[in-house]
PDB file of C-alpha atoms in Angstrom:
ATOM      1  CA  MET A   1      23.716 -10.379  22.858  1.00  0.00           C
ATOM      2  CA  ILE A   2      20.615  -9.458  20.836  1.00  0.00           C
ATOM      3  CA  ALA A   3      20.150  -5.775  20.008  1.00  0.00           C
ATOM      4  CA  VAL A   4      16.502  -4.868  19.387  1.00  0.00           C
ATOM      5  CA  ASP A   5      16.833  -1.647  17.388  1.00  0.00           C
ATOM      6  CA  VAL A   6      13.095  -0.963  17.193  1.00  0.00           C
ATOM      7  CA  PRO A   7      11.277   2.110  18.620  1.00  0.00           C
ATOM      8  CA  PRO A   8       9.362   1.231  21.831  1.00  0.00           C
ATOM      9  CA  GLY A   9       5.841   1.706  20.449  1.00  0.00           C
ATOM     10  CA  LEU A  10       6.554  -0.375  17.382  1.00  0.00           C
ATOM     11  CA  ARG A  11       8.484  -2.910  19.433  1.00  0.00           C
ATOM     12  CA  ASP A  12       5.385  -3.556  21.532  1.00  0.00           C
ATOM     13  CA  LEU A  13       3.430  -4.376  18.364  1.00  0.00           C
ATOM     14  CA  PHE A  14       6.067  -6.752  17.011  1.00  0.00           C
ATOM     15  CA  PHE A  15       6.786  -8.311  20.383  1.00  0.00           C
ATOM     16  CA  PRO A  16       3.805  -8.112  22.758  1.00  0.00           C
ATOM     17  CA  GLY A  17       4.333  -9.599  26.217  1.00  0.00           C
ATOM     18  CA  ASP A  18       4.404 -13.289  25.350  1.00  0.00           C
ATOM     19  CA  LEU A  19       6.620 -12.804  22.295  1.00  0.00           C
ATOM     20  CA  TRP A  20       9.017 -10.536  24.194  1.00  0.00           C
ATOM     21  CA  ALA A  21       9.329 -13.281  26.804  1.00  0.00           C
ATOM     22  CA  ARG A  22      10.093 -15.818  24.067  1.00  0.00           C
ATOM     23  CA  LEU A  23      12.666 -13.510  22.494  1.00  0.00           C
ATOM     24  CA  SER A  24      14.378 -13.016  25.847  1.00  0.00           C
ATOM     25  CA  THR A  25      14.931 -16.771  26.178  1.00  0.00           C
ATOM     26  CA  LEU A  26      17.219 -16.630  23.124  1.00  0.00           C
ATOM     27  CA  GLY A  27      19.769 -14.325  24.724  1.00  0.00           C
ATOM     28  CA  PRO A  28      20.341 -11.087  26.644  1.00  0.00           C
ATOM     29  CA  LEU A  29      18.446  -8.162  25.085  1.00  0.00           C
ATOM     30  CA  THR A  30      19.564  -4.579  24.617  1.00  0.00           C
ATOM     31  CA  ASP A  31      18.217  -1.641  22.622  1.00  0.00           C
ATOM     32  CA  ARG A  32      21.480  -0.736  20.858  1.00  0.00           C
ATOM     33  CA  LEU A  33      24.362  -2.396  19.080  1.00  0.00           C
ATOM     34  CA  THR A  34      27.502  -2.907  21.158  1.00  0.00           C
ATOM     35  CA  ALA A  35      30.781  -4.770  20.861  1.00  0.00           C
ATOM     36  CA  ASP A  36      29.010  -7.848  22.264  1.00  0.00           C
ATOM     37  CA  THR A  37      26.089  -7.801  19.814  1.00  0.00           C
ATOM     38  CA  THR A  38      25.841 -10.932  17.683  1.00  0.00           C
ATOM     39  CA  ILE A  39      22.260 -10.484  16.450  1.00  0.00           C
ATOM     40  CA  ALA A  40      20.386  -7.294  15.552  1.00  0.00           C
ATOM     41  CA  VAL A  41      16.634  -6.918  15.172  1.00  0.00           C
ATOM     42  CA  THR A  42      15.972  -3.918  12.937  1.00  0.00           C
ATOM     43  CA  SER A  43      13.047  -1.799  11.757  1.00  0.00           C
ATOM     44  CA  TRP A  44      12.451   1.030   9.307  1.00  0.00           C
ATOM     45  CA  SER A  45      14.265   3.560  11.494  1.00  0.00           C
ATOM     46  CA  SER A  46      17.450   1.493  11.768  1.00  0.00           C
ATOM     47  CA  ARG A  47      20.682   2.716  10.213  1.00  0.00           C
ATOM     48  CA  PRO A  48      22.525   0.793   7.465  1.00  0.00           C
ATOM     49  CA  VAL A  49      24.817  -2.037   8.490  1.00  0.00           C
ATOM     50  CA  ASP A  50      27.876  -0.305   7.090  1.00  0.00           C
ATOM     51  CA  ALA A  51      31.543  -0.180   8.041  1.00  0.00           C
ATOM     52  CA  GLU A  52      30.868   2.288  10.850  1.00  0.00           C
ATOM     53  CA  THR A  53      28.168   0.063  12.339  1.00  0.00           C
ATOM     54  CA  LEU A  54      30.377  -3.000  12.076  1.00  0.00           C
ATOM     55  CA  ALA A  55      33.232  -1.188  13.777  1.00  0.00           C
ATOM     56  CA  SER A  56      31.012  -0.772  16.841  1.00  0.00           C
ATOM     57  CA  ALA A  57      29.528  -4.282  16.558  1.00  0.00           C
ATOM     58  CA  PRO A  58      32.298  -6.469  15.090  1.00  0.00           C
ATOM     59  CA  ARG A  59      30.700  -9.734  16.258  1.00  0.00           C
ATOM     60  CA  LEU A  60      27.439  -9.100  14.410  1.00  0.00           C
ATOM     61  CA  GLY A  61      26.419 -12.241  12.538  1.00  0.00           C
ATOM     62  CA  LEU A  62      22.688 -11.893  11.838  1.00  0.00           C
ATOM     63  CA  VAL A  63      20.328  -9.037  11.063  1.00  0.00           C
ATOM     64  CA  ALA A  64      16.657  -9.975  11.450  1.00  0.00           C
ATOM     65  CA  HIS A  65      14.589  -7.217   9.859  1.00  0.00           C
ATOM     66  CA  THR A  66      10.984  -6.761  10.954  1.00  0.00           C
ATOM     67  CA  GLY A  67      10.060  -5.252   7.584  1.00  0.00           C
ATOM     68  CA  ALA A  68      10.439  -6.398   3.998  1.00  0.00           C
ATOM     69  CA  THR A  69      13.005  -4.508   1.960  1.00  0.00           C
ATOM     70  CA  LEU A  70      16.618  -4.775   3.061  1.00  0.00           C
ATOM     71  CA  ARG A  71      18.108  -2.460   0.444  1.00  0.00           C
ATOM     72  CA  PRO A  72      18.692   0.463   2.851  1.00  0.00           C
ATOM     73  CA  TYR A  73      20.426  -1.779   5.393  1.00  0.00           C
ATOM     74  CA  ALA A  74      22.373  -4.545   3.636  1.00  0.00           C
ATOM     75  CA  THR A  75      25.638  -3.036   2.393  1.00  0.00           C
ATOM     76  CA  ASP A  76      28.664  -4.489   0.659  1.00  0.00           C
ATOM     77  CA  ALA A  77      30.564  -4.003   3.900  1.00  0.00           C
ATOM     78  CA  ALA A  78      28.041  -6.203   5.698  1.00  0.00           C
ATOM     79  CA  TRP A  79      28.170  -8.952   3.080  1.00  0.00           C
ATOM     80  CA  ASP A  80      31.975  -8.853   3.112  1.00  0.00           C
ATOM     81  CA  HIS A  81      31.923  -9.089   6.905  1.00  0.00           C
ATOM     82  CA  GLY A  82      29.852 -12.271   6.678  1.00  0.00           C
ATOM     83  CA  VAL A  83      26.669 -10.824   8.150  1.00  0.00           C
ATOM     84  CA  ARG A  84      23.536 -12.761   7.210  1.00  0.00           C
ATOM     85  CA  PHE A  85      20.192 -11.070   6.652  1.00  0.00           C
ATOM     86  CA  THR A  86      16.648 -12.293   7.086  1.00  0.00           C
ATOM     87  CA  GLN A  87      13.368 -10.401   6.853  1.00  0.00           C
ATOM     88  CA  ALA A  88       9.715 -10.669   7.842  1.00  0.00           C
ATOM     89  CA  GLY A  89       8.079  -9.413   4.661  1.00  0.00           C
ATOM     90  CA  ALA A  90       5.929 -12.528   4.460  1.00  0.00           C
ATOM     91  CA  ALA A  91       4.114 -11.337   7.586  1.00  0.00           C
ATOM     92  CA  MET A  92       2.645  -8.336   5.764  1.00  0.00           C
ATOM     93  CA  ALA A  93       1.583  -9.978   2.505  1.00  0.00           C
ATOM     94  CA  HIS A  94      -1.961 -10.852   3.566  1.00  0.00           C
ATOM     95  CA  ALA A  95      -2.536  -7.520   5.310  1.00  0.00           C
ATOM     96  CA  VAL A  96      -1.447  -5.524   2.257  1.00  0.00           C
ATOM     97  CA  ALA A  97      -3.478  -7.777  -0.024  1.00  0.00           C
ATOM     98  CA  GLU A  98      -6.569  -7.280   2.146  1.00  0.00           C
ATOM     99  CA  GLN A  99      -6.200  -3.502   2.016  1.00  0.00           C
ATOM    100  CA  ALA A 100      -5.670  -3.673  -1.745  1.00  0.00           C
ATOM    101  CA  LEU A 101      -8.906  -5.668  -1.960  1.00  0.00           C
ATOM    102  CA  ALA A 102     -10.712  -3.128   0.232  1.00  0.00           C
ATOM    103  CA  LEU A 103      -9.461  -0.284  -1.964  1.00  0.00           C
ATOM    104  CA  THR A 104     -10.450  -2.187  -5.099  1.00  0.00           C
ATOM    105  CA  LEU A 105     -14.010  -2.642  -3.864  1.00  0.00           C
ATOM    106  CA  ALA A 106     -14.243   0.974  -2.702  1.00  0.00           C
ATOM    107  CA  LEU A 107     -13.148   2.248  -6.113  1.00  0.00           C
ATOM    108  CA  LEU A 108     -15.418  -0.048  -8.090  1.00  0.00           C
ATOM    109  CA  HIS A 109     -18.424   0.962  -5.978  1.00  0.00           C
ATOM    110  CA  ARG A 110     -17.324   4.653  -5.993  1.00  0.00           C
ATOM    111  CA  VAL A 111     -17.472   4.772  -2.184  1.00  0.00           C
ATOM    112  CA  HIS A 112     -14.740   7.415  -2.145  1.00  0.00           C
ATOM    113  CA  ARG A 113     -16.731   9.667  -4.483  1.00  0.00           C
ATOM    114  CA  PHE A 114     -19.905   9.388  -2.405  1.00  0.00           C
ATOM    115  CA  ASP A 115     -17.965  10.115   0.778  1.00  0.00           C
ATOM    116  CA  HIS A 116     -16.204  13.132  -0.731  1.00  0.00           C
ATOM    117  CA  ALA A 117     -19.452  14.542  -2.102  1.00  0.00           C
ATOM    118  CA  LEU A 118     -21.353  14.265   1.175  1.00  0.00           C
ATOM    119  CA  ARG A 119     -18.476  15.622   3.265  1.00  0.00           C
ATOM    120  CA  THR A 120     -18.051  18.659   1.005  1.00  0.00           C
ATOM    121  CA  GLY A 121     -21.709  19.680   1.091  1.00  0.00           C
ATOM    122  CA  VAL A 122     -22.922  18.350  -2.255  1.00  0.00           C
ATOM    123  CA  ALA A 123     -26.714  18.000  -2.334  1.00  0.00           C
ATOM    124  CA  TRP A 124     -28.099  14.499  -1.683  1.00  0.00           C
ATOM    125  CA  GLU A 125     -29.350  13.786  -5.194  1.00  0.00           C
ATOM    126  CA  ALA A 126     -26.315  15.388  -6.806  1.00  0.00           C
ATOM    127  CA  ALA A 127     -24.045  13.243  -4.629  1.00  0.00           C
ATOM    128  CA  LYS A 128     -25.548  10.165  -6.261  1.00  0.00           C
ATOM    129  CA  GLN A 129     -24.244  11.185  -9.683  1.00  0.00           C
ATOM    130  CA  ALA A 130     -21.064   9.121  -9.546  1.00  0.00           C
ATOM    131  CA  PRO A 131     -19.728   7.293 -12.596  1.00  0.00           C
ATOM    132  CA  PRO A 132     -21.200   3.826 -13.178  1.00  0.00           C
ATOM    133  CA  ARG A 133     -20.482   1.388 -10.363  1.00  0.00           C
ATOM    134  CA  ARG A 134     -19.210  -2.091 -11.044  1.00  0.00           C
ATOM    135  CA  GLU A 135     -18.940  -5.416  -9.226  1.00  0.00           C
ATOM    136  CA  LEU A 136     -15.785  -7.427  -8.711  1.00  0.00           C
ATOM    137  CA  ARG A 137     -17.482 -10.614  -9.820  1.00  0.00           C
ATOM    138  CA  ASP A 138     -16.498 -11.356 -13.438  1.00  0.00           C
ATOM    139  CA  CYS A 139     -14.399  -8.173 -13.441  1.00  0.00           C
ATOM    140  CA  PRO A 140     -11.150  -8.230 -15.462  1.00  0.00           C
ATOM    141  CA  VAL A 141      -8.397  -7.525 -12.930  1.00  0.00           C
ATOM    142  CA  GLY A 142      -4.791  -6.960 -13.947  1.00  0.00           C
ATOM    143  CA  VAL A 143      -2.049  -7.598 -11.399  1.00  0.00           C
ATOM    144  CA  ILE A 144       1.429  -6.189 -11.974  1.00  0.00           C
ATOM    145  CA  GLY A 145       3.842  -8.374 -10.033  1.00  0.00           C
ATOM    146  CA  ALA A 146       3.319 -11.913  -8.740  1.00  0.00           C
ATOM    147  CA  SER A 147       5.046 -11.126  -5.457  1.00  0.00           C
ATOM    148  CA  ARG A 148       3.911 -12.644  -2.162  1.00  0.00           C
ATOM    149  CA  THR A 149       1.461  -9.777  -1.820  1.00  0.00           C
ATOM    150  CA  GLY A 150       0.435 -10.020  -5.457  1.00  0.00           C
ATOM    151  CA  ARG A 151      -0.360 -13.708  -5.087  1.00  0.00           C
ATOM    152  CA  ALA A 152      -2.315 -13.096  -1.894  1.00  0.00           C
ATOM    153  CA  TYR A 153      -4.315 -10.402  -3.702  1.00  0.00           C
ATOM    154  CA  VAL A 154      -4.943 -12.758  -6.624  1.00  0.00           C
ATOM    155  CA  ARG A 155      -6.383 -15.369  -4.277  1.00  0.00           C
ATOM    156  CA  LEU A 156      -8.668 -12.821  -2.630  1.00  0.00           C
ATOM    157  CA  VAL A 157     -10.094 -11.282  -5.799  1.00  0.00           C
ATOM    158  CA  ARG A 158     -10.490 -14.663  -7.491  1.00  0.00           C
ATOM    159  CA  ALA A 159     -12.461 -15.851  -4.455  1.00  0.00           C
ATOM    160  CA  LEU A 160     -14.940 -13.069  -5.271  1.00  0.00           C
ATOM    161  CA  GLY A 161     -15.175 -14.093  -8.908  1.00  0.00           C
ATOM    162  CA  ALA A 162     -12.692 -11.800 -10.652  1.00  0.00           C
ATOM    163  CA  ARG A 163     -10.935 -12.838 -13.870  1.00  0.00           C
ATOM    164  CA  VAL A 164      -7.241 -12.182 -13.298  1.00  0.00           C
ATOM    165  CA  SER A 165      -4.364 -11.446 -15.645  1.00  0.00           C
ATOM    166  CA  VAL A 166      -0.795 -11.014 -14.426  1.00  0.00           C
ATOM    167  CA  THR A 167       2.337  -9.504 -15.872  1.00  0.00           C
ATOM    168  CA  ASP A 168       5.556 -10.740 -14.279  1.00  0.00           C
ATOM    169  CA  PRO A 169       8.677 -11.952 -16.114  1.00  0.00           C
ATOM    170  CA  TYR A 170       9.357 -14.517 -13.395  1.00  0.00           C
ATOM    171  CA  LEU A 171       5.913 -16.168 -13.359  1.00  0.00           C
ATOM    172  CA  GLY A 172       6.035 -19.411 -15.313  1.00  0.00           C
ATOM    173  CA  PRO A 173       3.149 -21.342 -16.905  1.00  0.00           C
ATOM    174  CA  GLU A 174       2.864 -23.908 -14.106  1.00  0.00           C
ATOM    175  CA  GLU A 175       2.721 -21.301 -11.344  1.00  0.00           C
ATOM    176  CA  ALA A 176       0.238 -19.244 -13.367  1.00  0.00           C
ATOM    177  CA  ALA A 177      -1.979 -22.295 -13.752  1.00  0.00           C
ATOM    178  CA  GLU A 178      -1.817 -22.955 -10.009  1.00  0.00           C
ATOM    179  CA  LEU A 179      -2.834 -19.356  -9.329  1.00  0.00           C
ATOM    180  CA  GLY A 180      -5.595 -19.530 -11.918  1.00  0.00           C
ATOM    181  CA  VAL A 181      -4.335 -16.527 -13.856  1.00  0.00           C
ATOM    182  CA  GLN A 182      -3.374 -15.675 -17.409  1.00  0.00           C
ATOM    183  CA  VAL A 183       0.074 -14.196 -18.025  1.00  0.00           C
ATOM    184  CA  VAL A 184      -0.055 -11.301 -20.500  1.00  0.00           C
ATOM    185  CA  PRO A 185       2.237  -8.448 -21.632  1.00  0.00           C
ATOM    186  CA  LEU A 186       1.947  -5.172 -19.739  1.00  0.00           C
ATOM    187  CA  ASP A 187       0.264  -3.218 -22.547  1.00  0.00           C
ATOM    188  CA  GLU A 188      -2.377  -5.913 -22.965  1.00  0.00           C
ATOM    189  CA  LEU A 189      -3.009  -5.993 -19.226  1.00  0.00           C
ATOM    190  CA  LEU A 190      -3.444  -2.221 -19.009  1.00  0.00           C
ATOM    191  CA  ALA A 191      -5.819  -2.010 -21.953  1.00  0.00           C
ATOM    192  CA  GLY A 192      -7.893  -5.025 -20.958  1.00  0.00           C
ATOM    193  CA  SER A 193      -8.335  -4.561 -17.208  1.00  0.00           C
ATOM    194  CA  ARG A 194     -11.022  -2.672 -15.341  1.00  0.00           C
ATOM    195  CA  VAL A 195      -8.857  -2.901 -12.216  1.00  0.00           C
ATOM    196  CA  VAL A 196      -5.056  -2.596 -12.257  1.00  0.00           C
ATOM    197  CA  ALA A 197      -3.266  -3.423  -8.999  1.00  0.00           C
ATOM    198  CA  LEU A 198       0.458  -2.940  -8.484  1.00  0.00           C
ATOM    199  CA  HIS A 199       2.355  -5.495  -6.391  1.00  0.00           C
ATOM    200  CA  ALA A 200       5.835  -5.394  -7.935  1.00  0.00           C
ATOM    201  CA  PRO A 201       9.156  -4.531  -6.268  1.00  0.00           C
ATOM    202  CA  VAL A 202      11.141  -1.472  -7.297  1.00  0.00           C
ATOM    203  CA  LEU A 203      14.019  -2.686  -9.456  1.00  0.00           C
ATOM    204  CA  PRO A 204      15.947  -0.913 -12.217  1.00  0.00           C
ATOM    205  CA  GLU A 205      13.598  -2.469 -14.765  1.00  0.00           C
ATOM    206  CA  THR A 206      10.398  -1.592 -12.856  1.00  0.00           C
ATOM    207  CA  ARG A 207      11.179   1.972 -11.783  1.00  0.00           C
ATOM    208  CA  GLY A 208       8.772   4.227 -13.691  1.00  0.00           C
ATOM    209  CA  LEU A 209       7.095   1.142 -15.158  1.00  0.00           C
ATOM    210  CA  LEU A 210       3.852   3.048 -15.629  1.00  0.00           C
ATOM    211  CA  GLY A 211       4.719   6.260 -17.427  1.00  0.00           C
ATOM    212  CA  ALA A 212       2.431   8.606 -19.337  1.00  0.00           C
ATOM    213  CA  ARG A 213       2.296   6.249 -22.341  1.00  0.00           C
ATOM    214  CA  GLU A 214       1.359   3.225 -20.249  1.00  0.00           C
ATOM    215  CA  LEU A 215      -1.181   5.117 -18.156  1.00  0.00           C
ATOM    216  CA  SER A 216      -2.866   6.381 -21.317  1.00  0.00           C
ATOM    217  CA  ARG A 217      -3.707   2.770 -22.187  1.00  0.00           C
ATOM    218  CA  LEU A 218      -6.034   2.440 -19.198  1.00  0.00           C
ATOM    219  CA  GLN A 219      -9.626   2.178 -20.333  1.00  0.00           C
ATOM    220  CA  PRO A 220     -12.067   4.971 -19.383  1.00  0.00           C
ATOM    221  CA  GLY A 221     -13.517   4.302 -15.948  1.00  0.00           C
ATOM    222  CA  ALA A 222     -10.717   1.939 -14.945  1.00  0.00           C
ATOM    223  CA  VAL A 223      -9.333   1.981 -11.413  1.00  0.00           C
ATOM    224  CA  LEU A 224      -5.693   1.832 -10.315  1.00  0.00           C
ATOM    225  CA  VAL A 225      -4.600   0.522  -6.900  1.00  0.00           C
ATOM    226  CA  ASN A 226      -1.036   1.033  -5.668  1.00  0.00           C
ATOM    227  CA  THR A 227      -0.086  -0.413  -2.283  1.00  0.00           C
ATOM    228  CA  ALA A 228       3.431  -1.317  -3.477  1.00  0.00           C
ATOM    229  CA  ARG A 229       5.810   1.582  -4.203  1.00  0.00           C
ATOM    230  CA  SER A 230       5.220   4.988  -5.791  1.00  0.00           C
ATOM    231  CA  ALA A 231       8.438   4.664  -7.819  1.00  0.00           C
ATOM    232  CA  LEU A 232       6.659   2.136 -10.026  1.00  0.00           C
ATOM    233  CA  VAL A 233       4.539   4.979 -11.401  1.00  0.00           C
ATOM    234  CA  ASP A 234       5.281   8.361 -12.947  1.00  0.00           C
ATOM    235  CA  MET A 235       3.303  10.198 -10.276  1.00  0.00           C
ATOM    236  CA  PRO A 236       3.060  13.575 -12.072  1.00  0.00           C
ATOM    237  CA  ALA A 237       1.699  11.737 -15.121  1.00  0.00           C
ATOM    238  CA  LEU A 238      -0.773   9.868 -12.921  1.00  0.00           C
ATOM    239  CA  TYR A 239      -1.939  13.140 -11.390  1.00  0.00           C
ATOM    240  CA  GLN A 240      -2.566  14.611 -14.831  1.00  0.00           C
ATOM    241  CA  LEU A 241      -4.623  11.535 -15.700  1.00  0.00           C
ATOM    242  CA  VAL A 242      -6.746  11.342 -12.547  1.00  0.00           C
ATOM    243  CA  ARG A 243      -7.477  15.067 -12.518  1.00  0.00           C
ATOM    244  CA  THR A 244      -9.353  14.550 -15.798  1.00  0.00           C
ATOM    245  CA  GLU A 245     -11.361  11.812 -14.021  1.00  0.00           C
ATOM    246  CA  HIS A 246     -10.487   9.394 -16.836  1.00  0.00           C
ATOM    247  CA  VAL A 247      -9.652   6.859 -14.117  1.00  0.00           C
ATOM    248  CA  ASP A 248     -10.013   6.584 -10.341  1.00  0.00           C
ATOM    249  CA  ALA A 249      -7.083   5.650  -8.126  1.00  0.00           C
ATOM    250  CA  ALA A 250      -6.310   4.432  -4.612  1.00  0.00           C
ATOM    251  CA  LEU A 251      -2.816   5.144  -3.322  1.00  0.00           C
ATOM    252  CA  ASP A 252      -1.054   4.030  -0.151  1.00  0.00           C
ATOM    253  CA  VAL A 253       2.423   5.119  -1.300  1.00  0.00           C
ATOM    254  CA  PHE A 254       3.802   8.446  -2.499  1.00  0.00           C
ATOM    255  CA  ASP A 255       6.983  10.017  -3.849  1.00  0.00           C
ATOM    256  CA  GLU A 256       7.068  12.326  -0.844  1.00  0.00           C
ATOM    257  CA  GLU A 257       6.090  10.961   2.556  1.00  0.00           C
ATOM    258  CA  PRO A 258       4.464  12.335   4.604  1.00  0.00           C
ATOM    259  CA  LEU A 259       2.245  13.583   1.791  1.00  0.00           C
ATOM    260  CA  PRO A 260       2.185  17.416   2.046  1.00  0.00           C
ATOM    261  CA  VAL A 261      -1.078  18.795   3.385  1.00  0.00           C
ATOM    262  CA  ASP A 262      -1.421  20.996   0.304  1.00  0.00           C
ATOM    263  CA  HIS A 263      -0.688  18.231  -2.211  1.00  0.00           C
ATOM    264  CA  PRO A 264      -3.194  18.448  -5.089  1.00  0.00           C
ATOM    265  CA  LEU A 265      -4.029  14.735  -4.843  1.00  0.00           C
ATOM    266  CA  ARG A 266      -5.751  15.444  -1.536  1.00  0.00           C
ATOM    267  CA  ALA A 267      -8.421  17.556  -3.226  1.00  0.00           C
ATOM    268  CA  LEU A 268      -9.497  15.122  -5.944  1.00  0.00           C
ATOM    269  CA  PRO A 269     -12.838  13.345  -5.432  1.00  0.00           C
ATOM    270  CA  ASN A 270     -11.803  10.343  -7.517  1.00  0.00           C
ATOM    271  CA  VAL A 271      -8.651   9.506  -5.550  1.00  0.00           C
ATOM    272  CA  LEU A 272      -8.664   7.484  -2.325  1.00  0.00           C
ATOM    273  CA  LEU A 273      -5.606   8.033  -0.129  1.00  0.00           C
ATOM    274  CA  THR A 274      -4.130   6.132   2.817  1.00  0.00           C
ATOM    275  CA  PRO A 275      -0.875   7.015   4.660  1.00  0.00           C
ATOM    276  CA  HIS A 276       1.392   4.057   3.762  1.00  0.00           C
ATOM    277  CA  GLU A 277      -0.191   1.785   6.363  1.00  0.00           C
ATOM    278  CA  ALA A 278      -1.462  -1.154   4.309  1.00  0.00           C
ATOM    279  CA  GLY A 279       0.728  -3.653   6.155  1.00  0.00           C
ATOM    280  CA  GLY A 280       0.160  -2.281   9.641  1.00  0.00           C
ATOM    281  CA  THR A 281      -2.460  -4.614  11.101  1.00  0.00           C
ATOM    282  CA  LEU A 282      -1.992  -5.998  14.607  1.00  0.00           C
ATOM    283  CA  GLU A 283      -1.945  -9.496  13.162  1.00  0.00           C
ATOM    284  CA  ALA A 284       0.756  -8.639  10.633  1.00  0.00           C
ATOM    285  CA  ARG A 285       2.956  -6.990  13.255  1.00  0.00           C
ATOM    286  CA  ARG A 286       2.690 -10.031  15.516  1.00  0.00           C
ATOM    287  CA  ARG A 287       3.429 -12.401  12.621  1.00  0.00           C
ATOM    288  CA  ALA A 288       6.565 -10.378  11.887  1.00  0.00           C
ATOM    289  CA  GLY A 289       7.692 -10.766  15.482  1.00  0.00           C
ATOM    290  CA  GLU A 290       7.066 -14.504  15.324  1.00  0.00           C
ATOM    291  CA  ILE A 291       9.109 -14.793  12.125  1.00  0.00           C
ATOM    292  CA  VAL A 292      12.006 -12.867  13.661  1.00  0.00           C
ATOM    293  CA  ILE A 293      12.024 -15.050  16.788  1.00  0.00           C
ATOM    294  CA  ALA A 294      11.900 -18.245  14.736  1.00  0.00           C
ATOM    295  CA  GLU A 295      14.728 -17.079  12.478  1.00  0.00           C
ATOM    296  CA  ILE A 296      16.937 -16.153  15.431  1.00  0.00           C
ATOM    297  CA  ALA A 297      16.299 -19.567  16.981  1.00  0.00           C
ATOM    298  CA  ARG A 298      17.263 -21.248  13.709  1.00  0.00           C
ATOM    299  CA  PHE A 299      20.412 -19.166  13.459  1.00  0.00           C
ATOM    300  CA  LEU A 300      21.459 -19.980  17.021  1.00  0.00           C
ATOM    301  CA  GLY A 301      20.710 -23.648  16.422  1.00  0.00           C
ATOM    302  CA  GLY A 302      22.766 -23.790  13.244  1.00  0.00           C
ATOM    303  CA  ARG A 303      19.694 -24.542  11.114  1.00  0.00           C
ATOM    304  CA  ALA A 304      18.787 -23.115   7.705  1.00  0.00           C
ATOM    305  CA  LEU A 305      16.965 -19.785   7.755  1.00  0.00           C
ATOM    306  CA  GLU A 306      13.548 -19.777   6.072  1.00  0.00           C
ATOM    307  CA  HIS A 307      13.528 -16.094   5.132  1.00  0.00           C
ATOM    308  CA  GLU A 308      17.195 -15.416   4.439  1.00  0.00           C
ATOM    309  CA  VAL A 309      18.065 -12.826   1.808  1.00  0.00           C
ATOM    310  CA  THR A 310      21.314 -13.291  -0.087  1.00  0.00           C
ATOM    311  CA  PRO A 311      23.049 -10.849  -2.449  1.00  0.00           C
ATOM    312  CA  ALA A 312      21.746 -12.901  -5.376  1.00  0.00           C
ATOM    313  CA  ALA A 313      18.171 -12.737  -4.061  1.00  0.00           C
ATOM    314  CA  MET A 314      18.391  -8.954  -3.691  1.00  0.00           C
ATOM    315  CA  VAL A 315      18.394  -8.652  -7.473  1.00  0.00           C
ATOM    316  CA  ARG A 316      14.680  -9.582  -7.553  1.00  0.00           C
ATOM    317  CA  MET A 317      13.635  -7.790  -4.382  1.00  0.00           C
ATOM    318  CA  GLY A 318      12.605  -4.212  -3.841  1.00  0.00           C
TER     319      GLY A 318
END
């Protein structure tokens, strides 16, 4: 029995008609975990696989998560029970990287400032008085985190001629050479980049990675793009910085979501905001469904899972 614990609207995106038909060939489908459930398909609204869950679904052997991070769902009780976990984070990497590229270009060309000025009634000629605009070609871009999304972003910006530096303790010389990037310390990256893009997971060592001291190293006129996690940044410190218009920023993630309607970030002309939807393209949702189906088929066939997450792997994942 396969329990598809995904809200109907989202389920239709992950598993449109043809994919739902393919999923149904792998076993009987239900929308909740029962005593007969052996496989669970989960989403962001799913509850943790804890002792209580396992008491109601004692035969559970595989959790196939349609998202990326498994931290809210994979518990010690699940590992001890022998439950295996797999996830579809790879499906979203290109979508998030594309949005990060779009935000990068918008910031460099000050599109957000022009839009804000015209929408708030600024006179035509006055609306043109944005800070200097820059091109991505030959632009020094700093990427924090050589994750799947980070690497996809690197490939996109390099294709447009950017010069890329990366900070990531796990990126070795050979991989850096293959990506065409230079590995540098964080402080050097911040001071030397016109664009800083965050693509790191939230780990104990990355939480609050960019505090007031680090943010102060950004050069005047630099732009910051965060489509990863808000916990990587001291958000109050970032607000104090952007309100001076020392830098521009594009944010898809926030400490409080939904972002309150009266949040001061909403009023700033030099900040571009999106509602944590960078990975939500139709293509990415379908790819996630395809990954889940393939992983379930491998599990049922006794084959190795391609996207399995083990307790050891969780150490490096957000």
